[in-house]
Amino acid sequence: MKSILLIGLGRFGRHMAQKFNELNQEVLAVDIDEERVNDILPFVTDAQIGDSTSEAFLSSLGVRNFDRCVVAIGDDFQSSLETTSLLKDLGAPFVLARASRDVHAKFLLRNGADAIIYPEKDMAVRAAVKYSADNIFDYISLTPDYSIYETEVPVWWVGKTIVQLAVRTKYHINVLALKHGDNDMEPLPSPDHVFRGDERMLILGRNKDIERFLQL
Ligand code: ATP
């Protein structure tokens, strides 16, 4: 279990609070708006009304003691930047900041953010890839060059094994798992697994190789 300080309870912050709650994390939620603080109470360990750009207020929360601090303020970049920078100055071990523009991401990283979440961009990229072809069901970018795709088994693979197809050497991809329906996952299939037409694969590889394989 992690202890999390979540600052900013707009739609984004609320979704995060609800998911942290499902994951049994210990969350202190903060917002300047009293109504938003009251609404989140059922989902968090504690919640406080306050201005996160106030050093005295942030200091009173003991930010050093949280494993993660999340700055979920999106539109008000000034507040987001000041909060991020103050958190780091006060000794927060890990600050995740929300960006809504490329330039914001850059400044947040320069001013204390350890990591950035950029929801509009991240989701736009994911949706664009996912809906670029009928045979892609999901996509996760790992680095700018490597990704995991969930895709159907090509018809010419059906009835053959991973070894017979020389998946790694010929296509430069790794089959991480096979999915049968939505809930049945077979991780790390053996080299002699015989591909079926009704299964999906999770494949990992360099974007260029996967795009070539999927004929994107
Ligand atoms: P979302 O896009 O998540 O729906 P929003 O559009 O309502 O958010 P944002 O400006 O992104 O508004 O702010 C997110 C939340 O952060 C709001 O609930 C706002 O009250 C809170 N907030 C903004 N500035 C501060 C601050 N200085 N201290 C504490 N909370 C703040």
CSV table of N, CA and C in Angstrom, one decimal, residues 9 25 29 34 42 51-52 54 61 74 88-89 91 94 98 120 125-126 128-129 132 159 166 183-185 190 202 211:
chain,number,residue,atom,x,y,z
A,9,LEU,N,-9.1,18.2,-7.4
A,9,LEU,CA,-10.2,17.2,-7.5
A,9,LEU,C,-11.2,17.5,-8.5
A,25,GLN,N,-5.3,2.1,-1.7
A,25,GLN,CA,-4.2,3.0,-1.3
A,25,GLN,C,-4.7,4.0,-0.3
A,29,ALA,N,-6.6,13.7,0.1
A,29,ALA,CA,-7.0,14.5,-1.1
A,29,ALA,C,-7.2,16.0,-0.7
A,34,GLU,N,-14.3,23.7,-1.4
A,34,GLU,CA,-14.9,22.9,-0.3
A,34,GLU,C,-15.8,21.8,-0.8
A,42,PRO,N,-16.0,10.0,0.6
A,42,PRO,CA,-16.3,8.6,0.7
A,42,PRO,C,-15.2,7.7,0.1
A,51,ASP,N,-5.1,25.7,-0.2
A,51,ASP,CA,-4.5,26.2,-1.4
A,51,ASP,C,-3.1,25.6,-1.5
A,52,SER,N,-2.9,24.8,-2.5
A,52,SER,CA,-1.6,24.1,-2.6
A,52,SER,C,-0.5,25.0,-3.1
A,54,SER,N,0.2,27.6,-1.3
A,54,SER,CA,0.7,28.1,0.0
A,54,SER,C,1.7,27.2,0.6
A,61,LEU,N,1.1,19.6,5.8
A,61,LEU,CA,0.6,18.2,5.4
A,61,LEU,C,1.8,17.2,5.6
A,74,GLY,N,-5.2,20.8,-13.8
A,74,GLY,CA,-4.9,20.8,-15.3
A,74,GLY,C,-4.8,22.2,-15.9
A,88,LYS,N,8.5,19.7,-4.2
A,88,LYS,CA,9.9,19.2,-4.3
A,88,LYS,C,10.8,19.9,-3.3
A,89,ASP,N,10.6,21.2,-3.2
A,89,ASP,CA,11.4,22.0,-2.2
A,89,ASP,C,11.1,21.5,-0.8
A,91,GLY,N,10.6,18.5,0.1
A,91,GLY,CA,11.1,17.1,0.3
A,91,GLY,C,10.2,16.0,-0.2
A,94,PHE,N,8.4,11.8,-4.5
A,94,PHE,CA,8.0,11.6,-5.9
A,94,PHE,C,6.8,12.4,-6.3
A,98,ARG,N,0.3,16.6,-13.7
A,98,ARG,CA,-0.5,16.5,-14.9
A,98,ARG,C,-0.2,17.7,-15.8
A,120,GLU,N,-4.7,14.1,-22.3
A,120,GLU,CA,-5.3,14.3,-23.6
A,120,GLU,C,-4.4,13.6,-24.7
A,125,VAL,N,-3.2,9.4,-28.6
A,125,VAL,CA,-2.2,8.5,-29.3
A,125,VAL,C,-2.7,7.1,-29.2
A,126,ARG,N,-3.2,6.7,-28.0
A,126,ARG,CA,-3.6,5.3,-27.8
A,126,ARG,C,-4.9,5.0,-28.7
A,128,ALA,N,-5.8,6.7,-31.4
A,128,ALA,CA,-5.4,6.7,-32.9
A,128,ALA,C,-4.8,5.4,-33.3
A,129,VAL,N,-3.9,4.9,-32.5
A,129,VAL,CA,-3.3,3.6,-32.9
A,129,VAL,C,-4.3,2.5,-32.9
A,132,SER,N,-6.7,2.5,-35.8
A,132,SER,CA,-6.0,2.6,-37.1
A,132,SER,C,-6.3,1.3,-38.0
A,159,GLY,N,-2.7,-22.7,-36.6
A,159,GLY,CA,-2.3,-24.1,-36.8
A,159,GLY,C,-0.8,-24.3,-36.7
A,166,ALA,N,9.1,-19.0,-36.3
A,166,ALA,CA,10.3,-18.3,-36.0
A,166,ALA,C,9.9,-16.8,-35.7
A,183,ASN,N,-11.4,-12.5,-20.2
A,183,ASN,CA,-10.8,-12.7,-18.8
A,183,ASN,C,-9.8,-13.9,-18.7
A,184,ASP,N,-9.6,-14.6,-19.8
A,184,ASP,CA,-8.7,-15.8,-19.8
A,184,ASP,C,-7.4,-15.4,-20.5
A,185,MET,N,-6.4,-15.2,-19.7
A,185,MET,CA,-5.1,-14.9,-20.2
A,185,MET,C,-4.1,-16.0,-20.0
A,190,SER,N,4.3,-21.3,-24.4
A,190,SER,CA,5.5,-22.0,-24.7
A,190,SER,C,5.8,-22.0,-26.2
A,202,LEU,N,-0.8,-10.7,-27.2
A,202,LEU,CA,-0.1,-9.5,-26.7
A,202,LEU,C,1.3,-9.6,-27.2
A,211,GLU,N,4.6,-2.4,-36.7
A,211,GLU,CA,3.8,-1.8,-37.7
A,211,GLU,C,3.9,-2.5,-39.1
